[in-house]
Amino acid sequence: MRIPTQLLFGAFLSIFFLVLALVSLIWTPYPVEVLNISEKLKSPEWKYILGTDHFGRDILSMIMIGARTSISVALVAVGIGMLVGVPLGLAAAANRRSIFDDLIMRSNDLVFAFPSLVIAILITAVFGPSAFNAILAIGIFNIPVFARVSRGAALSLWTLEFIMAARVAGKGKTRISVEHILPNIINLLLVQGTIQFSLGILAEAGLSYIGLGAQPPTPSWGRMLADAQTLIYTNPRLAFIPGLAIVAMVLGLNMLGDGLRDYLDPRLRKVRQ
């Protein structure tokens, strides 16, 4: 069975940034908390592979830690969305056309009415800007996404014969949802998870750019873009490098999601064969 090219390329980009993030846990070329004004705005060279910023900090080290920040925030936020949204969607599908189903769907519509940026501003106004509050805002926005996806996929399965057989055998709705529905929609949830992961990376960068995400001295790609905007004409490299990192990471995750969808969909698999 041939693996789609976009799946391989997307996996390569995603793994590359994941490795950068993991390596930053134990090693970076230079400490990013230390300001070295005498080395500010250095061009790329052997000592500083990507150069330094206006505070003399090594850009490669900041990109590595920024990858860790973006991945951790997006990963936890998507995890919150899946852990809360999927059970709600399965429960709504199991009790379709009920008050509970209507309540879940109308609550989802209410959350969709407020983008993650607006939710982050509301949370920040109460608790203050931080990476944790960015996770909370993005996670809340992901809940209705996974609830809708899981509900729609589950509804199409509840009318099939093997589900009817399980009901005749005396299994309850919760047991059927866990034992029969969830395993059959896990591929769809995995693909949706990669897509939401890429959107989480963008959301974290956007929140950090406007000062609502990770706070200094913790580096983040969005914060690097914000700091570089005043030097965009004299040192465009400072904005180009974190911007390229965001584009590459999001592109890799989107290609990974599309590749997984093509690879896991049995109808598309037959076409490739």
mmCIF file of C-alpha atoms in Angstrom:
data_model
loop_
_atom_site.group_PDB
_atom_site.id
_atom_site.type_symbol
_atom_site.label_atom_id
_atom_site.label_comp_id
_atom_site.label_asym_id
_atom_site.label_seq_id
_atom_site.Cartn_x
_atom_site.Cartn_y
_atom_site.Cartn_z
ATOM 1 C CA MET A 1 0.000 0.000 0.000
ATOM 2 C CA ARG A 2 1.519 3.290 -1.127
ATOM 3 C CA ILE A 3 1.845 5.988 1.515
ATOM 4 C CA PRO A 4 0.767 9.453 0.246
ATOM 5 C CA THR A 5 3.652 11.834 -0.383
ATOM 6 C CA GLN A 6 1.982 14.623 1.561
ATOM 7 C CA LEU A 7 1.722 12.325 4.564
ATOM 8 C CA LEU A 8 5.464 11.659 4.482
ATOM 9 C CA PHE A 9 6.371 15.322 3.976
ATOM 10 C CA GLY A 10 3.930 16.484 6.642
ATOM 11 C CA ALA A 11 5.253 13.899 9.087
ATOM 12 C CA PHE A 12 8.833 15.002 8.359
ATOM 13 C CA LEU A 13 8.092 18.668 9.107
ATOM 14 C CA SER A 14 6.050 17.838 12.198
ATOM 15 C CA ILE A 15 8.685 15.478 13.598
ATOM 16 C CA PHE A 16 11.440 18.008 12.867
ATOM 17 C CA PHE A 17 9.811 20.678 15.042
ATOM 18 C CA LEU A 18 8.862 18.109 17.662
ATOM 19 C CA VAL A 19 12.512 17.071 17.911
ATOM 20 C CA LEU A 20 13.533 20.736 18.236
ATOM 21 C CA ALA A 21 11.044 21.155 21.070
ATOM 22 C CA LEU A 22 12.215 18.016 22.871
ATOM 23 C CA VAL A 23 15.891 18.911 22.512
ATOM 24 C CA SER A 24 15.203 22.369 23.958
ATOM 25 C CA LEU A 25 14.135 20.690 27.203
ATOM 26 C CA ILE A 26 17.717 19.656 27.898
ATOM 27 C CA TRP A 27 19.897 21.827 25.638
ATOM 28 C CA THR A 28 19.961 25.035 23.624
ATOM 29 C CA PRO A 29 23.038 26.655 22.043
ATOM 30 C CA TYR A 30 22.746 29.667 24.370
ATOM 31 C CA PRO A 31 20.538 30.627 27.338
ATOM 32 C CA VAL A 32 17.704 32.871 26.169
ATOM 33 C CA GLU A 33 17.182 34.525 29.550
ATOM 34 C CA VAL A 34 20.579 36.248 29.381
ATOM 35 C CA LEU A 35 20.796 39.549 27.497
ATOM 36 C CA ASN A 36 24.074 40.178 25.659
ATOM 37 C CA ILE A 37 23.784 43.670 24.213
ATOM 38 C CA SER A 38 27.358 43.587 22.878
ATOM 39 C CA GLU A 39 26.287 40.775 20.503
ATOM 40 C CA LYS A 40 23.003 42.327 19.340
ATOM 41 C CA LEU A 41 21.810 42.088 15.722
ATOM 42 C CA LYS A 42 24.604 39.729 14.669
ATOM 43 C CA SER A 43 24.214 38.291 11.182
ATOM 44 C CA PRO A 44 24.177 34.489 10.768
ATOM 45 C CA GLU A 45 27.642 33.057 11.294
ATOM 46 C CA TRP A 46 29.295 29.963 12.697
ATOM 47 C CA LYS A 47 28.896 31.177 16.289
ATOM 48 C CA TYR A 48 25.265 32.195 15.811
ATOM 49 C CA ILE A 49 23.762 30.071 13.030
ATOM 50 C CA LEU A 50 20.629 32.217 12.708
ATOM 51 C CA GLY A 51 22.137 35.389 14.167
ATOM 52 C CA THR A 52 21.002 37.313 17.233
ATOM 53 C CA ASP A 53 18.130 39.676 18.012
ATOM 54 C CA HIS A 54 18.190 43.267 19.289
ATOM 55 C CA PHE A 55 18.909 42.010 22.816
ATOM 56 C CA GLY A 56 21.800 39.798 21.740
ATOM 57 C CA ARG A 57 19.861 36.558 22.250
ATOM 58 C CA ASP A 58 20.554 33.600 19.980
ATOM 59 C CA ILE A 59 17.669 33.244 17.512
ATOM 60 C CA LEU A 60 18.165 29.496 17.044
ATOM 61 C CA SER A 61 17.780 28.953 20.792
ATOM 62 C CA MET A 62 14.641 31.082 20.801
ATOM 63 C CA ILE A 63 13.185 29.177 17.843
ATOM 64 C CA MET A 64 13.791 25.889 19.666
ATOM 65 C CA ILE A 65 12.098 27.048 22.868
ATOM 66 C CA GLY A 66 9.378 28.768 20.837
ATOM 67 C CA ALA A 67 8.624 25.423 19.194
ATOM 68 C CA ARG A 68 8.281 23.885 22.641
ATOM 69 C CA THR A 69 5.947 26.679 23.744
ATOM 70 C CA SER A 70 3.731 26.499 20.651
ATOM 71 C CA ILE A 71 3.539 22.698 20.577
ATOM 72 C CA SER A 72 2.807 22.362 24.294
ATOM 73 C CA VAL A 73 0.073 25.019 24.240
ATOM 74 C CA ALA A 74 -1.586 23.622 21.092
ATOM 75 C CA LEU A 75 -1.265 20.000 22.230
ATOM 76 C CA VAL A 76 -2.851 20.587 25.631
ATOM 77 C CA ALA A 77 -5.577 22.761 24.108
ATOM 78 C CA VAL A 78 -6.467 20.091 21.539
ATOM 79 C CA GLY A 79 -6.386 17.480 24.294
ATOM 80 C CA ILE A 80 -8.906 19.528 26.289
ATOM 81 C CA GLY A 81 -11.113 19.818 23.219
ATOM 82 C CA MET A 82 -11.033 16.069 22.572
ATOM 83 C CA LEU A 83 -11.479 14.960 26.193
ATOM 84 C CA VAL A 84 -14.522 17.166 26.661
ATOM 85 C CA GLY A 85 -15.935 17.485 23.155
ATOM 86 C CA VAL A 86 -15.884 13.833 22.065
ATOM 87 C CA PRO A 87 -17.889 12.498 25.040
ATOM 88 C CA LEU A 88 -20.396 15.328 24.618
ATOM 89 C CA GLY A 89 -20.759 14.558 20.906
ATOM 90 C CA LEU A 90 -21.184 10.826 21.528
ATOM 91 C CA ALA A 91 -23.755 11.479 24.250
ATOM 92 C CA ALA A 92 -25.661 13.884 21.999
ATOM 93 C CA ALA A 93 -25.740 11.323 19.179
ATOM 94 C CA ALA A 94 -26.884 8.579 21.546
ATOM 95 C CA ASN A 95 -29.740 10.831 22.743
ATOM 96 C CA ARG A 96 -30.565 12.482 19.432
ATOM 97 C CA ARG A 97 -33.702 14.598 19.141
ATOM 98 C CA SER A 98 -33.764 15.049 22.906
ATOM 99 C CA ILE A 99 -33.461 18.085 25.158
ATOM 100 C CA PHE A 100 -29.900 17.016 25.986
ATOM 101 C CA ASP A 101 -28.957 16.927 22.294
ATOM 102 C CA ASP A 102 -30.457 20.370 21.697
ATOM 103 C CA LEU A 103 -28.702 21.763 24.774
ATOM 104 C CA ILE A 104 -25.290 20.478 23.643
ATOM 105 C CA MET A 105 -25.685 21.780 20.093
ATOM 106 C CA ARG A 106 -26.986 25.201 21.126
ATOM 107 C CA SER A 107 -24.146 25.516 23.645
ATOM 108 C CA ASN A 108 -21.718 24.739 20.826
ATOM 109 C CA ASP A 109 -23.301 27.469 18.710
ATOM 110 C CA LEU A 110 -22.830 29.907 21.582
ATOM 111 C CA VAL A 111 -19.107 29.116 21.852
ATOM 112 C CA PHE A 112 -18.704 29.364 18.074
ATOM 113 C CA ALA A 113 -20.118 32.876 18.257
ATOM 114 C CA PHE A 114 -16.971 33.972 20.109
ATOM 115 C CA PRO A 115 -13.640 33.286 18.334
ATOM 116 C CA SER A 116 -10.729 32.030 20.429
ATOM 117 C CA LEU A 117 -9.173 35.512 20.376
ATOM 118 C CA VAL A 118 -12.273 37.044 21.949
ATOM 119 C CA ILE A 119 -12.434 34.254 24.529
ATOM 120 C CA ALA A 120 -8.750 34.843 25.319
ATOM 121 C CA ILE A 121 -9.369 38.571 25.819
ATOM 122 C CA LEU A 122 -12.239 37.810 28.198
ATOM 123 C CA ILE A 123 -10.167 35.293 30.161
ATOM 124 C CA THR A 124 -7.164 37.617 30.234
ATOM 125 C CA ALA A 125 -9.270 40.482 31.512
ATOM 126 C CA VAL A 126 -10.147 38.362 34.537
ATOM 127 C CA PHE A 127 -7.023 36.272 35.184
ATOM 128 C CA GLY A 128 -4.255 38.121 33.327
ATOM 129 C CA PRO A 129 -2.181 37.111 30.254
ATOM 130 C CA SER A 130 -0.306 33.797 30.448
ATOM 131 C CA ALA A 131 0.329 30.601 28.504
ATOM 132 C CA PHE A 132 -2.168 28.781 30.745
ATOM 133 C CA ASN A 133 -4.938 31.213 29.854
ATOM 134 C CA ALA A 134 -4.062 30.836 26.162
ATOM 135 C CA ILE A 135 -4.426 27.050 26.562
ATOM 136 C CA LEU A 136 -7.781 27.562 28.267
ATOM 137 C CA ALA A 137 -9.076 29.873 25.539
ATOM 138 C CA ILE A 138 -7.981 27.641 22.645
ATOM 139 C CA GLY A 139 -9.192 24.527 24.465
ATOM 140 C CA ILE A 140 -12.664 25.995 25.041
ATOM 141 C CA PHE A 141 -12.919 26.841 21.347
ATOM 142 C CA ASN A 142 -11.914 23.261 20.398
ATOM 143 C CA ILE A 143 -14.648 21.619 22.487
ATOM 144 C CA PRO A 144 -17.575 22.369 20.105
ATOM 145 C CA VAL A 145 -15.433 21.405 17.105
ATOM 146 C CA PHE A 146 -14.857 17.875 18.386
ATOM 147 C CA ALA A 147 -18.412 17.661 19.728
ATOM 148 C CA ARG A 148 -19.855 18.392 16.286
ATOM 149 C CA VAL A 149 -17.472 16.068 14.450
ATOM 150 C CA SER A 150 -18.033 13.140 16.811
ATOM 151 C CA ARG A 151 -21.801 13.675 16.880
ATOM 152 C CA GLY A 152 -22.092 13.811 13.099
ATOM 153 C CA ALA A 153 -19.973 10.702 12.627
ATOM 154 C CA ALA A 154 -21.782 8.806 15.390
ATOM 155 C CA LEU A 155 -25.243 9.607 14.030
ATOM 156 C CA SER A 156 -24.413 7.851 10.769
ATOM 157 C CA LEU A 157 -23.421 4.714 12.698
ATOM 158 C CA TRP A 158 -26.421 4.462 15.019
ATOM 159 C CA THR A 159 -28.639 3.307 12.121
ATOM 160 C CA LEU A 160 -26.342 0.459 11.043
ATOM 161 C CA GLU A 161 -27.160 -3.190 11.635
ATOM 162 C CA PHE A 162 -24.286 -4.012 13.977
ATOM 163 C CA ILE A 163 -25.400 -1.226 16.327
ATOM 164 C CA MET A 164 -28.967 -2.560 16.239
ATOM 165 C CA ALA A 165 -27.614 -5.992 17.049
ATOM 166 C CA ALA A 166 -25.749 -4.578 20.043
ATOM 167 C CA ARG A 167 -28.939 -2.939 21.285
ATOM 168 C CA VAL A 168 -30.872 -6.168 20.879
ATOM 169 C CA ALA A 169 -28.141 -7.899 22.897
ATOM 170 C CA GLY A 170 -29.005 -5.594 25.791
ATOM 171 C CA LYS A 171 -26.116 -3.142 25.652
ATOM 172 C CA GLY A 172 -26.829 0.372 26.860
ATOM 173 C CA LYS A 173 -26.184 3.556 24.946
ATOM 174 C CA THR A 174 -23.033 4.409 26.885
ATOM 175 C CA ARG A 175 -21.517 0.960 26.359
ATOM 176 C CA ILE A 176 -22.367 1.004 22.661
ATOM 177 C CA SER A 177 -20.814 4.447 22.280
ATOM 178 C CA VAL A 178 -17.576 3.330 23.932
ATOM 179 C CA GLU A 179 -17.266 -0.172 22.493
ATOM 180 C CA HIS A 180 -18.683 0.269 18.982
ATOM 181 C CA ILE A 181 -19.083 3.916 17.990
ATOM 182 C CA LEU A 182 -15.805 5.386 19.254
ATOM 183 C CA PRO A 183 -13.488 2.767 17.640
ATOM 184 C CA ASN A 184 -15.176 3.388 14.282
ATOM 185 C CA ILE A 185 -14.732 7.163 14.355
ATOM 186 C CA ILE A 186 -11.262 7.305 15.911
ATOM 187 C CA ASN A 187 -9.619 7.772 12.488
ATOM 188 C CA LEU A 188 -11.805 10.792 11.790
ATOM 189 C CA LEU A 189 -11.008 12.244 15.204
ATOM 190 C CA LEU A 190 -7.290 11.709 14.609
ATOM 191 C CA VAL A 191 -7.424 13.644 11.350
ATOM 192 C CA GLN A 192 -9.478 16.412 12.927
ATOM 193 C CA GLY A 193 -7.006 16.514 15.802
ATOM 194 C CA THR A 194 -4.083 17.249 13.487
ATOM 195 C CA ILE A 195 -6.065 20.025 11.808
ATOM 196 C CA GLN A 196 -6.995 21.580 15.149
ATOM 197 C CA PHE A 197 -3.377 21.199 16.239
ATOM 198 C CA SER A 198 -2.243 23.374 13.329
ATOM 199 C CA LEU A 199 -4.952 25.923 14.123
ATOM 200 C CA GLY A 200 -3.784 25.844 17.738
ATOM 201 C CA ILE A 201 -0.255 26.733 16.629
ATOM 202 C CA LEU A 202 -1.646 29.725 14.718
ATOM 203 C CA ALA A 203 -3.871 30.753 17.614
ATOM 204 C CA GLU A 204 -0.997 30.580 20.102
ATOM 205 C CA ALA A 205 1.205 32.672 17.818
ATOM 206 C CA GLY A 206 -1.562 35.228 17.385
ATOM 207 C CA LEU A 207 -2.252 35.467 21.106
ATOM 208 C CA SER A 208 1.452 35.813 21.893
ATOM 209 C CA TYR A 209 1.782 38.478 19.188
ATOM 210 C CA ILE A 210 -0.758 40.709 20.925
ATOM 211 C CA GLY A 211 0.648 39.921 24.372
ATOM 212 C CA LEU A 212 -1.989 37.459 25.607
ATOM 213 C CA GLY A 213 0.068 34.270 25.319
ATOM 214 C CA ALA A 214 3.354 33.183 26.861
ATOM 215 C CA GLN A 215 4.951 36.045 28.755
ATOM 216 C CA PRO A 216 8.630 37.111 28.743
ATOM 217 C CA PRO A 217 11.211 35.783 29.322
ATOM 218 C CA THR A 218 9.669 32.622 27.790
ATOM 219 C CA PRO A 219 10.245 32.851 24.013
ATOM 220 C CA SER A 220 7.390 32.219 21.597
ATOM 221 C CA TRP A 221 7.169 32.614 17.845
ATOM 222 C CA GLY A 222 4.362 35.166 18.081
ATOM 223 C CA ARG A 223 6.291 37.236 20.617
ATOM 224 C CA MET A 224 9.364 37.139 18.355
ATOM 225 C CA LEU A 225 7.262 38.550 15.503
ATOM 226 C CA ALA A 226 5.926 41.297 17.742
ATOM 227 C CA ASP A 227 9.421 42.253 18.900
ATOM 228 C CA ALA A 228 10.726 42.274 15.311
ATOM 229 C CA GLN A 229 8.087 44.546 13.798
ATOM 230 C CA THR A 230 9.930 47.748 14.741
ATOM 231 C CA LEU A 231 13.031 46.458 12.900
ATOM 232 C CA ILE A 232 11.239 45.003 9.896
ATOM 233 C CA TYR A 233 12.972 47.360 7.410
ATOM 234 C CA THR A 234 16.480 47.270 8.869
ATOM 235 C CA ASN A 235 16.576 43.602 9.977
ATOM 236 C CA PRO A 236 13.769 41.670 8.240
ATOM 237 C CA ARG A 237 15.514 38.437 9.228
ATOM 238 C CA LEU A 238 14.178 38.830 12.773
ATOM 239 C CA ALA A 239 10.594 38.547 11.492
ATOM 240 C CA PHE A 240 11.271 36.187 8.599
ATOM 241 C CA ILE A 241 12.716 33.345 10.698
ATOM 242 C CA PRO A 242 9.863 32.937 13.254
ATOM 243 C CA GLY A 243 7.330 33.586 10.493
ATOM 244 C CA LEU A 244 8.879 30.813 8.406
ATOM 245 C CA ALA A 245 8.804 28.507 11.437
ATOM 246 C CA ILE A 246 5.071 29.130 11.914
ATOM 247 C CA VAL A 247 4.338 28.565 8.216
ATOM 248 C CA ALA A 248 6.414 25.367 8.088
ATOM 249 C CA MET A 249 4.850 23.941 11.242
ATOM 250 C CA VAL A 250 1.274 24.696 10.173
ATOM 251 C CA LEU A 251 1.948 23.443 6.638
ATOM 252 C CA GLY A 252 3.426 20.222 7.984
ATOM 253 C CA LEU A 253 0.461 19.560 10.274
ATOM 254 C CA ASN A 254 -2.075 20.332 7.534
ATOM 255 C CA MET A 255 -0.304 18.009 5.108
ATOM 256 C CA LEU A 256 -0.102 15.375 7.833
ATOM 257 C CA GLY A 257 -3.842 15.662 8.433
ATOM 258 C CA ASP A 258 -4.689 15.493 4.718
ATOM 259 C CA GLY A 259 -2.322 12.564 4.257
ATOM 260 C CA LEU A 260 -3.829 10.673 7.189
ATOM 261 C CA ARG A 261 -7.310 11.268 5.816
ATOM 262 C CA ASP A 262 -6.319 9.884 2.420
ATOM 263 C CA TYR A 263 -4.427 6.963 3.953
ATOM 264 C CA LEU A 264 -7.087 5.964 6.494
ATOM 265 C CA ASP A 265 -10.148 6.423 4.269
ATOM 266 C CA PRO A 266 -10.902 2.955 2.833
ATOM 267 C CA ARG A 267 -12.638 4.446 -0.223
ATOM 268 C CA LEU A 268 -9.577 6.512 -1.172
ATOM 269 C CA ARG A 269 -7.356 3.532 -0.360
ATOM 270 C CA LYS A 270 -9.151 1.447 -2.975
ATOM 271 C CA VAL A 271 -8.671 4.187 -5.567
ATOM 272 C CA ARG A 272 -4.897 4.261 -4.900
ATOM 273 C CA GLN A 273 -4.656 0.498 -5.151
#
